Short mmCIF file of C-alpha atoms and ligand atoms in Angstrom, two decimals:
data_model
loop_
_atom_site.label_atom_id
_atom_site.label_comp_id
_atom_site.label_asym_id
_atom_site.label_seq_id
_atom_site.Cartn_x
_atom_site.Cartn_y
_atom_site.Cartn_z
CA UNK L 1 85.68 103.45 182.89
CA UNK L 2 84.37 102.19 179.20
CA UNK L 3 85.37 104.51 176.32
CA UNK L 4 82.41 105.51 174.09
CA UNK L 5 80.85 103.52 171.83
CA UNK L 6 82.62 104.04 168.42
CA UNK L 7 79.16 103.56 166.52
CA UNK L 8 75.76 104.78 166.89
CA UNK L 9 74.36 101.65 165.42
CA UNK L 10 75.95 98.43 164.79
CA UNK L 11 73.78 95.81 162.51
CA UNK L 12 74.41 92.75 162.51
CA UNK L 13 73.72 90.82 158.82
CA UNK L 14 74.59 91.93 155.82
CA UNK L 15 71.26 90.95 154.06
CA UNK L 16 68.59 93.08 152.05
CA UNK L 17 66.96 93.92 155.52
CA UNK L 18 70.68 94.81 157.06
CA UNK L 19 71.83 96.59 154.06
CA UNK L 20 68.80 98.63 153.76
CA UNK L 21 69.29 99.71 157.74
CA UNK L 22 72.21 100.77 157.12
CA UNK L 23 71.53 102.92 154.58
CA UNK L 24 68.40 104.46 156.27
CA UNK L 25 70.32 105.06 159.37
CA UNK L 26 73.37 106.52 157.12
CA UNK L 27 71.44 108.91 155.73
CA UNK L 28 69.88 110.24 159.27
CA UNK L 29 73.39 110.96 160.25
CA UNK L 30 74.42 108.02 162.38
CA UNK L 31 77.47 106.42 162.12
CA UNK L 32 76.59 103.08 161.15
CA UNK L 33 78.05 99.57 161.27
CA UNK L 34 77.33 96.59 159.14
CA UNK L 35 78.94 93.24 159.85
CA UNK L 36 78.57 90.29 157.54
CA UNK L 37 80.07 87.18 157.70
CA UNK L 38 80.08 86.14 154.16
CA UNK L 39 79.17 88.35 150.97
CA UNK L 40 76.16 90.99 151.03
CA UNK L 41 73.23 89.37 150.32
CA UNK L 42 74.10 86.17 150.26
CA UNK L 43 71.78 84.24 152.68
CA UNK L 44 67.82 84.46 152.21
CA UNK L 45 68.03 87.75 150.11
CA UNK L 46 70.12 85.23 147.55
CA UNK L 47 67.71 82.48 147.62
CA UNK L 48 64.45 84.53 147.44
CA UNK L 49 62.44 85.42 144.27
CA UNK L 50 62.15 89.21 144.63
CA UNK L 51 58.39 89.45 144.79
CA UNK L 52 57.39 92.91 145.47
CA UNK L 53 53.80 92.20 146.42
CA UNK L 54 50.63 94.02 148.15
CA UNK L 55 49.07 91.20 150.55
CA UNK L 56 46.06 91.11 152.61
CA UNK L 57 46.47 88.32 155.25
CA UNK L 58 46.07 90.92 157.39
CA UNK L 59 45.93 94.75 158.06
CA UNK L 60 49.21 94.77 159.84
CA UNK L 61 50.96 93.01 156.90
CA UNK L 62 49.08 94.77 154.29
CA UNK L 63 50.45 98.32 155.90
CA UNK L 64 53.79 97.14 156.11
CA UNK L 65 54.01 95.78 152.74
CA UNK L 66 51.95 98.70 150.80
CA UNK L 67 54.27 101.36 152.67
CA UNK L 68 57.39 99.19 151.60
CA UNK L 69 56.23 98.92 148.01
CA UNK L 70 55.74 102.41 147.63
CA UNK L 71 59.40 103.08 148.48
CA UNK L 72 60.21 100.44 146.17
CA UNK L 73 58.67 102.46 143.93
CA UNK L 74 60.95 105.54 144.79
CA UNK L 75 64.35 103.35 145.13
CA UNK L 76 63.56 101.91 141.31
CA UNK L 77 63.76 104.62 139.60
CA UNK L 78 67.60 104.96 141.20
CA UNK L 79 68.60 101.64 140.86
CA UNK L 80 70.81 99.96 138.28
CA UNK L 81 69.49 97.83 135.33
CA UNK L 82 71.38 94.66 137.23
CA UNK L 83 68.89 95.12 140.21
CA UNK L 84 66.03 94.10 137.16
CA UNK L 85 63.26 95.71 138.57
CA UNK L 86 60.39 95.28 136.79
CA UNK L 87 56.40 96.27 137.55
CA UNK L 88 55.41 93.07 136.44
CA UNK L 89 51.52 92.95 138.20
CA UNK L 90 51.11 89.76 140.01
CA UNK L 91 47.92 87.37 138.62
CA UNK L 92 46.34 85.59 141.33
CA UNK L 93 44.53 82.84 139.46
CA UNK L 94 41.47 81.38 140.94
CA UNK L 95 41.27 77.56 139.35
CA UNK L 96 37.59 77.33 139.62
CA UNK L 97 34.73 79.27 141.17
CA UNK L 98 35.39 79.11 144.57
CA UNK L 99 38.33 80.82 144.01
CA UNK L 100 36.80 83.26 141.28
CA UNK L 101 34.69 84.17 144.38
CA UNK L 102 37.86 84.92 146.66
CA UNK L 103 39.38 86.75 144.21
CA UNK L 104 36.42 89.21 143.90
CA UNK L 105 36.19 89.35 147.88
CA UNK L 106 40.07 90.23 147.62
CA UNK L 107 39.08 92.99 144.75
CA UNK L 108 36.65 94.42 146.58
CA UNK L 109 39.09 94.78 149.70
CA UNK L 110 41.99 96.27 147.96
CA UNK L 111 39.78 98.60 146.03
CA UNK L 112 38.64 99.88 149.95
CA UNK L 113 42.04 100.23 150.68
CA UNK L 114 42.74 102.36 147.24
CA UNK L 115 45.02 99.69 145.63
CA UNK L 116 43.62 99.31 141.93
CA UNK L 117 43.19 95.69 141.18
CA UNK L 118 40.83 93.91 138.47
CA UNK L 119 39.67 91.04 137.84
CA UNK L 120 40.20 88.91 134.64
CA UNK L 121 38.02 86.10 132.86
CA UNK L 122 38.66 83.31 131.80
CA UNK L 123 39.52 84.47 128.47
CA UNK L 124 40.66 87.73 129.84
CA UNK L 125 43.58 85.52 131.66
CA UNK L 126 44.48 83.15 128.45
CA UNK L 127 44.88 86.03 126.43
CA UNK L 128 47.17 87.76 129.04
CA UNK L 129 49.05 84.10 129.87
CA UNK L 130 49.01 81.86 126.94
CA UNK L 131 51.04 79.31 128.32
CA UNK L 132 48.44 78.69 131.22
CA UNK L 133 46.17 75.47 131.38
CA UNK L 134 42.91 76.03 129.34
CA UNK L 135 40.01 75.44 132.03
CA UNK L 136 41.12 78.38 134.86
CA UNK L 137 37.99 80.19 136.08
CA UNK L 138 40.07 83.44 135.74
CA UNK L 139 42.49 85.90 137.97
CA UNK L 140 42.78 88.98 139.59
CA UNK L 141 45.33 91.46 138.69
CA UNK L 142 47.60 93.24 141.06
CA UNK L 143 49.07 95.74 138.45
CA UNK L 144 51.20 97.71 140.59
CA UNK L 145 53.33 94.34 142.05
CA UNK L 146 56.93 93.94 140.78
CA UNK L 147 59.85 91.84 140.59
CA UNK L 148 63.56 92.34 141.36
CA UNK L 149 66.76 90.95 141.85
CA UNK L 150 67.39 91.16 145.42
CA UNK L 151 71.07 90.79 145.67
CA UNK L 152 71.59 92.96 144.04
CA UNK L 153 70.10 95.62 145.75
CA UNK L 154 71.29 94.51 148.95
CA UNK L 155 74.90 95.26 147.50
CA UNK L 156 73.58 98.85 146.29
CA UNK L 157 72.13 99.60 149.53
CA UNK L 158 74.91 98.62 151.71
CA UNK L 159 77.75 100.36 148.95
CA UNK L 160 75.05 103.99 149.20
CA UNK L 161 75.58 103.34 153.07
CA UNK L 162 79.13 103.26 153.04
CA UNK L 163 79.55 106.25 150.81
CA UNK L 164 77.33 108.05 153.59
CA UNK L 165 80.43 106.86 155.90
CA UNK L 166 78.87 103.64 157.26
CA UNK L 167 81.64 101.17 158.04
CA UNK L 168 81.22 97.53 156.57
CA UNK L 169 82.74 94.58 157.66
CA UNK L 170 82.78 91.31 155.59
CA UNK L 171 83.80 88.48 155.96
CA UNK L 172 83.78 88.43 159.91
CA UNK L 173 81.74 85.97 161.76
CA UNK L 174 79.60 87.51 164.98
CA UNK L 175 79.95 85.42 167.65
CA UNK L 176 77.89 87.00 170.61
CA UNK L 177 76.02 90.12 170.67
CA UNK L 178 74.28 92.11 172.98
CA UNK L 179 74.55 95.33 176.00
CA UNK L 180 75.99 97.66 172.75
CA UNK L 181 78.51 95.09 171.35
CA UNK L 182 79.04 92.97 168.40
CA UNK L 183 81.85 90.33 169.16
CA UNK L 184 83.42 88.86 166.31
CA UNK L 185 85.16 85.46 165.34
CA UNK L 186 88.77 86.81 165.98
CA UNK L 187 87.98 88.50 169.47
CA UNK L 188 87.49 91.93 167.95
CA UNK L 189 84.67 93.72 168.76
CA UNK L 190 82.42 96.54 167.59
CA UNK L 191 80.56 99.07 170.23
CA UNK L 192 77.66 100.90 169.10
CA UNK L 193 74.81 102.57 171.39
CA UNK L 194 72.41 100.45 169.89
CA UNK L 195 72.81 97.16 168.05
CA UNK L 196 70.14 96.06 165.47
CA UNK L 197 69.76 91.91 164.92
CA UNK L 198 69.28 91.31 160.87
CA UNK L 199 70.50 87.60 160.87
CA UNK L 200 66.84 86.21 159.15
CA UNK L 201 66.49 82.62 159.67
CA UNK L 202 69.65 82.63 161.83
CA UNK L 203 68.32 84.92 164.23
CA UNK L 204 67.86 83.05 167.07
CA UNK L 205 71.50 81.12 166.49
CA UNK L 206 72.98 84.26 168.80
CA UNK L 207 69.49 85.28 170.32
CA UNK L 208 68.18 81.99 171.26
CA UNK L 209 65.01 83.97 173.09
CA UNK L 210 63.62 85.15 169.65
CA UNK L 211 60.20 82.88 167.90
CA UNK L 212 62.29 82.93 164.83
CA UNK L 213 62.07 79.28 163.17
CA UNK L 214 63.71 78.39 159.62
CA UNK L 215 61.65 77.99 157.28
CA UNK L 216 62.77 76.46 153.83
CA UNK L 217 61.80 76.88 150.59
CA UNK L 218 62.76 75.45 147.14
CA UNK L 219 63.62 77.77 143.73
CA UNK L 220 64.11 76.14 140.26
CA UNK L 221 65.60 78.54 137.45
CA UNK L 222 65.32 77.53 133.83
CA UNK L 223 66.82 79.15 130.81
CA UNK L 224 65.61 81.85 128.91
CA UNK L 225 62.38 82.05 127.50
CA UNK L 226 61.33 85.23 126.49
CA UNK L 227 57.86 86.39 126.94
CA UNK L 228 57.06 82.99 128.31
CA UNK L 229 55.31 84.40 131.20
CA UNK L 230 54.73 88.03 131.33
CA UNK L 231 53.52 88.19 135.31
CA UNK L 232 54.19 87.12 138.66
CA UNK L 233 52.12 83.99 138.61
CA UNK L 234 50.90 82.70 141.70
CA UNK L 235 47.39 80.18 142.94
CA UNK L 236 45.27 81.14 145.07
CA UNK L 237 45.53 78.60 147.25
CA UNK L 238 49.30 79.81 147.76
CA UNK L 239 47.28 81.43 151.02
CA UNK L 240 46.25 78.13 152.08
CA UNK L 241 49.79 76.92 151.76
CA UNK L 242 51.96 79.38 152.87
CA UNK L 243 49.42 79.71 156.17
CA UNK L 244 49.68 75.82 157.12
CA UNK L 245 51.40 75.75 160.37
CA UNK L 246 53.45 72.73 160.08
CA UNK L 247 53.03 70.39 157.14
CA UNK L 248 55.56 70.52 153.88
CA UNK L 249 53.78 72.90 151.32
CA UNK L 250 53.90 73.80 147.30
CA UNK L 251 52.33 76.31 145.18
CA UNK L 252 52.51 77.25 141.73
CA UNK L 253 54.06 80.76 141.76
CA UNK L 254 56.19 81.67 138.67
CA UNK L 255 58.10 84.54 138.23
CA UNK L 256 59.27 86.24 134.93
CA UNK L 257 62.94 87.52 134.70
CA UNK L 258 64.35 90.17 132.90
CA UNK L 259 66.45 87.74 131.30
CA UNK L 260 63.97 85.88 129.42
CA UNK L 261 64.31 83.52 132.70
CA UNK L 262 61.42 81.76 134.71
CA UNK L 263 62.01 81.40 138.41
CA UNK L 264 59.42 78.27 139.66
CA UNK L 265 58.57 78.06 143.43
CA UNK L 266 57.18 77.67 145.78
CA UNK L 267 57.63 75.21 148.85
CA UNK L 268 57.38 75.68 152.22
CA UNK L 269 59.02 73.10 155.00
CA UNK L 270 59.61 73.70 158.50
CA UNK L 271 61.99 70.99 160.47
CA UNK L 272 64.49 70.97 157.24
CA UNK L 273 67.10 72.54 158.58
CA UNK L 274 70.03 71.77 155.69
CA UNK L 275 70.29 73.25 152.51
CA UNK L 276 70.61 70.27 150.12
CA UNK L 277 66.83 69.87 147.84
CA UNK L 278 64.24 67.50 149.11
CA UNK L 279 63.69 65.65 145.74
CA UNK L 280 60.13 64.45 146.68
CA UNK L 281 59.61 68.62 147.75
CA UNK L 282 61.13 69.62 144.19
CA UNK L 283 59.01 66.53 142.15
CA UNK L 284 55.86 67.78 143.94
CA UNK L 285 56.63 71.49 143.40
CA UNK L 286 57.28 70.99 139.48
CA UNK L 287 54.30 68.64 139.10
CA UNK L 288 52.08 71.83 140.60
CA UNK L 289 53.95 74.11 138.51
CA UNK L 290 52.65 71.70 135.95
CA UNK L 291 49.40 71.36 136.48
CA UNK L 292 48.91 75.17 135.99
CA UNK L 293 51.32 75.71 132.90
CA UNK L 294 51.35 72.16 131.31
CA UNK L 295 54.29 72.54 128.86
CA UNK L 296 56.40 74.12 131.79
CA UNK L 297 57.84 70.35 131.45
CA UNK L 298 59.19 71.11 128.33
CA UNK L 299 61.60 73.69 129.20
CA UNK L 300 65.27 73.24 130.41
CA UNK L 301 65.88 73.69 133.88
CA UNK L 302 69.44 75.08 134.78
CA UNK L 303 69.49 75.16 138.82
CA UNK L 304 67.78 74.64 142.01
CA UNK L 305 68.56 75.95 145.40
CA UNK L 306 67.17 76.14 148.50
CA UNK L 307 67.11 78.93 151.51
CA UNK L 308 65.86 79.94 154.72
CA UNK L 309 63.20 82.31 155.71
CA UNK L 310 62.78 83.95 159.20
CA UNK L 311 59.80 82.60 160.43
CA UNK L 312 57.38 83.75 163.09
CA UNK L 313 54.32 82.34 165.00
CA UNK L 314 51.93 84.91 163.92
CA UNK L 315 53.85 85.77 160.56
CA UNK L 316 55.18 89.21 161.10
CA UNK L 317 58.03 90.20 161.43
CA UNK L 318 60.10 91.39 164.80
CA UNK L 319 60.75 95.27 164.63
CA UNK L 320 61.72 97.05 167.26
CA UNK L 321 63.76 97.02 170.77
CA UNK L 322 64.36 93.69 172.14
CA UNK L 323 62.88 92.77 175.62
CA UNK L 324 66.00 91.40 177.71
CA UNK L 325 68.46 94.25 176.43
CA UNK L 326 67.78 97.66 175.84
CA UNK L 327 70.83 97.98 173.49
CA UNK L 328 69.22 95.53 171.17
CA UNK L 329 66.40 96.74 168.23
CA UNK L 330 65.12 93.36 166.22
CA UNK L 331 64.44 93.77 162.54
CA UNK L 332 64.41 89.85 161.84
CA UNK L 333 61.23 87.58 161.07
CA UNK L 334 60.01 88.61 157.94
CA UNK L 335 59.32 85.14 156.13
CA UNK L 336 58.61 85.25 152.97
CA UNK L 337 58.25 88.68 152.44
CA UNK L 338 61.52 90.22 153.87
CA UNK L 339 62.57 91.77 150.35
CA UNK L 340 58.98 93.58 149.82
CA UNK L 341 59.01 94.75 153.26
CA UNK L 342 62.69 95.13 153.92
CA UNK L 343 62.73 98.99 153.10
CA UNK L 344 59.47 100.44 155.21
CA UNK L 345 61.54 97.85 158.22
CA UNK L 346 64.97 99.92 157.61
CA UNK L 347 62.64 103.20 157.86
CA UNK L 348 61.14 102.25 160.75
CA UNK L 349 64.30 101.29 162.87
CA UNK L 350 65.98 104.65 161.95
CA UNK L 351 63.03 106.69 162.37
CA UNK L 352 62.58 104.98 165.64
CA UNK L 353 66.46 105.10 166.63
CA UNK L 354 66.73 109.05 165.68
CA UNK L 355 63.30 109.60 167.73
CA UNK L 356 61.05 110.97 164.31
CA UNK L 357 57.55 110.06 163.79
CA UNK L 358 56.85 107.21 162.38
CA UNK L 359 55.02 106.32 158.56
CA UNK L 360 52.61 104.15 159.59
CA UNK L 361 51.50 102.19 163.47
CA UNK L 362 54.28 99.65 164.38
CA UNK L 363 52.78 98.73 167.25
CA UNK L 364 51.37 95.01 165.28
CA UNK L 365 55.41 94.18 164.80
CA UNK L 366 56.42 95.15 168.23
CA UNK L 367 58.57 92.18 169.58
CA UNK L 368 57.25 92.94 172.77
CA UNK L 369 53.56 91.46 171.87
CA UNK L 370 55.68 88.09 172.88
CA UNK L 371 56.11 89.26 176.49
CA UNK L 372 54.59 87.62 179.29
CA UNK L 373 52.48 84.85 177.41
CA UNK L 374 51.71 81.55 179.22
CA UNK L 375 53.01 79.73 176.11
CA UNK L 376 56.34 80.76 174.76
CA UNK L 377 56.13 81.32 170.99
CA UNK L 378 52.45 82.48 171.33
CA UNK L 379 51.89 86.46 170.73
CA UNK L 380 49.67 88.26 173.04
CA UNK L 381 46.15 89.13 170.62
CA UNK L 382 46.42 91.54 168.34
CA UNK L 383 44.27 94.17 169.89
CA UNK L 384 46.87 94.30 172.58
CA UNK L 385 49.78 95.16 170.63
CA UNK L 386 47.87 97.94 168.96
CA UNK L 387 47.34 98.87 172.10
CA UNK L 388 51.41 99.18 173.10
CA UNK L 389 52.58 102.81 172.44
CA UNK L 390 55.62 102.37 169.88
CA UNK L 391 57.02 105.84 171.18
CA UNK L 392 57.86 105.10 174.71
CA UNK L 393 59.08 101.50 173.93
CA UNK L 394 62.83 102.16 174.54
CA UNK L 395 62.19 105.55 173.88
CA UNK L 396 64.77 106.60 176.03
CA UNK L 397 67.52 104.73 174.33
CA UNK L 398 66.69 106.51 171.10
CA UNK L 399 69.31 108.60 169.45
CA UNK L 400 68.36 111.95 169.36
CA UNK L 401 69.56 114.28 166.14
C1 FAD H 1 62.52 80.35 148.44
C2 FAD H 1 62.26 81.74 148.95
C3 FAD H 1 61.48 82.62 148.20
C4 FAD H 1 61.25 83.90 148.67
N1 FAD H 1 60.53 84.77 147.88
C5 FAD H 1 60.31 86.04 148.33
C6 FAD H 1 59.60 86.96 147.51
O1 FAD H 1 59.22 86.67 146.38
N2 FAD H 1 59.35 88.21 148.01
C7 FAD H 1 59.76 88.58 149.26
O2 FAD H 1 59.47 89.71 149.67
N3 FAD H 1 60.48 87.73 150.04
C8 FAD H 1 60.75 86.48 149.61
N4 FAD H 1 61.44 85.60 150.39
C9 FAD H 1 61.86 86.03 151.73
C10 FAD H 1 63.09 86.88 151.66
O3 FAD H 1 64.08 86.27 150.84
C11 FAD H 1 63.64 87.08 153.08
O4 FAD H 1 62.59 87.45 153.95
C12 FAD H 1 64.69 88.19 153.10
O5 FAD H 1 65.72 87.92 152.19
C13 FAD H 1 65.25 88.34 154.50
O6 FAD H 1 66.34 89.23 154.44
P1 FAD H 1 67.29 89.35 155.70
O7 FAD H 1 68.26 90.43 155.40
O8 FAD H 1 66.44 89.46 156.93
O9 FAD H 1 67.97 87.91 155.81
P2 FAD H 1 69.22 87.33 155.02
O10 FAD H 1 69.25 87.71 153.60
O11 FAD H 1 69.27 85.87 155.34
O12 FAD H 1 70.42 88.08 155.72
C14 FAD H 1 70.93 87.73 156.98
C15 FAD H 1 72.43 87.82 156.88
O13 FAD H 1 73.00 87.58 158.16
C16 FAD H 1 74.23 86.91 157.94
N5 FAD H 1 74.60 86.20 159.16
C17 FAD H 1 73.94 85.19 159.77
N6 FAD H 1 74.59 84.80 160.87
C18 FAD H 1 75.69 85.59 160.96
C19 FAD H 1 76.75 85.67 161.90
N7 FAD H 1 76.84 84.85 162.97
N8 FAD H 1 77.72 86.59 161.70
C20 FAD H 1 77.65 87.46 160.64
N9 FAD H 1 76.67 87.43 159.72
C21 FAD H 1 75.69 86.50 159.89
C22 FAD H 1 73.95 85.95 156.79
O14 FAD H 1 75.14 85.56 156.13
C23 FAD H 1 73.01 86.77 155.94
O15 FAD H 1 73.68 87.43 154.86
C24 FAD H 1 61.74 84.31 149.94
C25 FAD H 1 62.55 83.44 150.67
C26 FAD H 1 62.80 82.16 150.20
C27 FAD H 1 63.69 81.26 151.00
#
């Protein structure tokens, strides 16, 4: 006869999405696992640029990420000064009047949706950003984005979990997991009643059913420049890029540190699958960067890296039980948005794993909308997941309080 579990929850990956379950379910009273093979925050959550943004692509991922940034908003005010968060506004600059035009269409849809936005000229934006080109059509501003340094959250998190009682394990390896156990690189194993996958762009190394693909993206740091730029910076066409299904990708997005720092992205390559740089990706990215901020040239670079987002086919993210096992709750997939969105996920598995009512409809992230679809990879239509009733899916594997 098997013993009982020693966990409630066991989560696998130690990253900002991992760390942040844990903490969530910590503080509903479960005793909580996290295993990590390496150090917290290390994978993705290390690589990314700690964007805390709004977006629009869609209602699903504008509820997610507007729910998320408002308990960003909440956390900051808790956090250390090393966690740098800053509410930065991001400036979405249209280059000419095509864009101008999306960017009002965009104002006018946030501003339905109560998120105060505004659009700047031409001179509006040179005055705000003197260091951009001369020539821009103008920008809209997104004044209540931010910027952090993700790592170090994820540590925070994960160390506020642990003081709750969670147990963390580092430096172990999970080798298979699934039907309420984590089994680790040295035969030991971990039993919890549920287990919640938080491996990112490794996913679907130890769940090879999941859509998760890696996606890889390029970050150059330089030194510090204080007051160089003074928002998140990011093109419009960033949309165009970061939607293209399979072709390599770069977009001017700049991001101001609290260090006086610039952090330059963005790329986007699927079918890269090693971490060393792509020097054609990097050349192309700085020679964007460039063609936005001409004298970007002129400042010292100090080091590039690469990493790994979770991607999905229809770019959200995986939250919520998994189809084959009914021990197993996916919060993987997020892309590039797993640090905004990585505290409404950890809300949403706990809420859902301790039976409460949930903040906002997580039916659109339901991994089930991949069930039963002639072609694998391919989520059902929208209106059907919205359609799927979040509360009965594996309700009766949910840990009551
Ligand atoms: C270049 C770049 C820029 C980005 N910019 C932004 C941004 O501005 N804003 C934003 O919101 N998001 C951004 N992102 C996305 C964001 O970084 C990720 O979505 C987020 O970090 C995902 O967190 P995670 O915890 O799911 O994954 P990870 O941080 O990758 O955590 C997964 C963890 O699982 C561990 N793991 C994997 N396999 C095993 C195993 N077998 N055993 C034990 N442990 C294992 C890994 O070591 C890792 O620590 C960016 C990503 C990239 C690459």
């Amino acid at each position: 006869m098997s013993s009982a579990p020693q966990f409630d929850v066991a989560i696998a990956g130690g990253g900002i999405v991992g760390a942040a379950c844990a903490l969530a379910c910590a503080r509903r009273g479960l005793r909580a696992a996290l295993v990590e093979r390496d150090a917290l925050g290390s994978g993705a959550t290390a690589a990314g640029m700690g964007h805390i943004v709004v977006m629009d692509d869609s209602e699903a991922q504008f509820a997610l990420t507007r729910y998320s940034q408002n308990l960003w908003r909440e956390l900051a005010a808790t956090l250390p000064p090393s966690a740098e968060y800053e509410q930065r506004g991001t400036l979405w600059i249209a280059a000419d009047r095509e864009e101008m035009e999306a960017a009002e269409k965009k104002q006018k849809w946030y501003s339905e949706r109560s998120v105060h936005s505004e659009i700047l000229t031409a001179a509006q934006l040179a005055t705000a950003e003197p260091n951009l080109a001369g020539g821009l059509a103008g920008a809209l501003l997104i004044s209540q984005d931010a910027v952090v340094y993700p790592p170090v959250v994820a540590l925070e998190l994960a160390r506020r979990a642990q003081h709750l009682g969670a147990q963390i394990v580092l430096g172990r390896s999970i080798r298979r997991l699934g039907n309420g156990v984590i089994e680790l690189d040295d035969g030991a194993e971990v039993a919890a009643a549920r287990i919640v996958l938080a491996l990112g762009a490794e996913s679907a190394q130890l769940a090879p059913h999941l859509p998760v693909r890696k996606r890889k993206g390029h970050l150059v740091i330089t030194d510090r420049y204080p007051g160089y730029v003074r928002h998140q910076l990011v093109e419009l066409g960033y949309l165009k890029s970061a939607h293209s299904e399979n072709g390599d990708s770069v977009a001017f997005n700049v991001q101001p540190r609290a260090t006086g720092q610039i952090l330059i992205g963005s790329s986007r390559q699927f079918g890269a699958e090693y971490p060393a740089t792509d020097q054609h990706i990097l050349a192309a990215m700085l020679a964007r960067a460039a063609v936005y901020m001409p004298r970007i040239r002129e400042l010292s670079a100090i080091r590039v890296w690469t990493g790994f987002r979770a991607a999905t086919p229809d770019k959200l993210p995986l939250i919520g039980p998994d189809l084959n096992d009914p021990s197993l709750f996916l919060a993987t997939g997020h892309e590039g948005l797993g640090i905004t969105t990585s505290l409404a996920t950890a809300e949403l598995v706990a809420d859902h794993l301790t039976g409460r009512t949930l903040a906002i409809d997580a039916a659109p992230y339901l991994p089930a909308r991949y069930a039963q679809h002639p072609t694998p990879g391919e989520p059902r239509r929208q209106e059907d997941n919205h359609a799927m009733d979040w509360s009965h899916a594996g309700a009766h594997h949910g840990i009551q309080q």
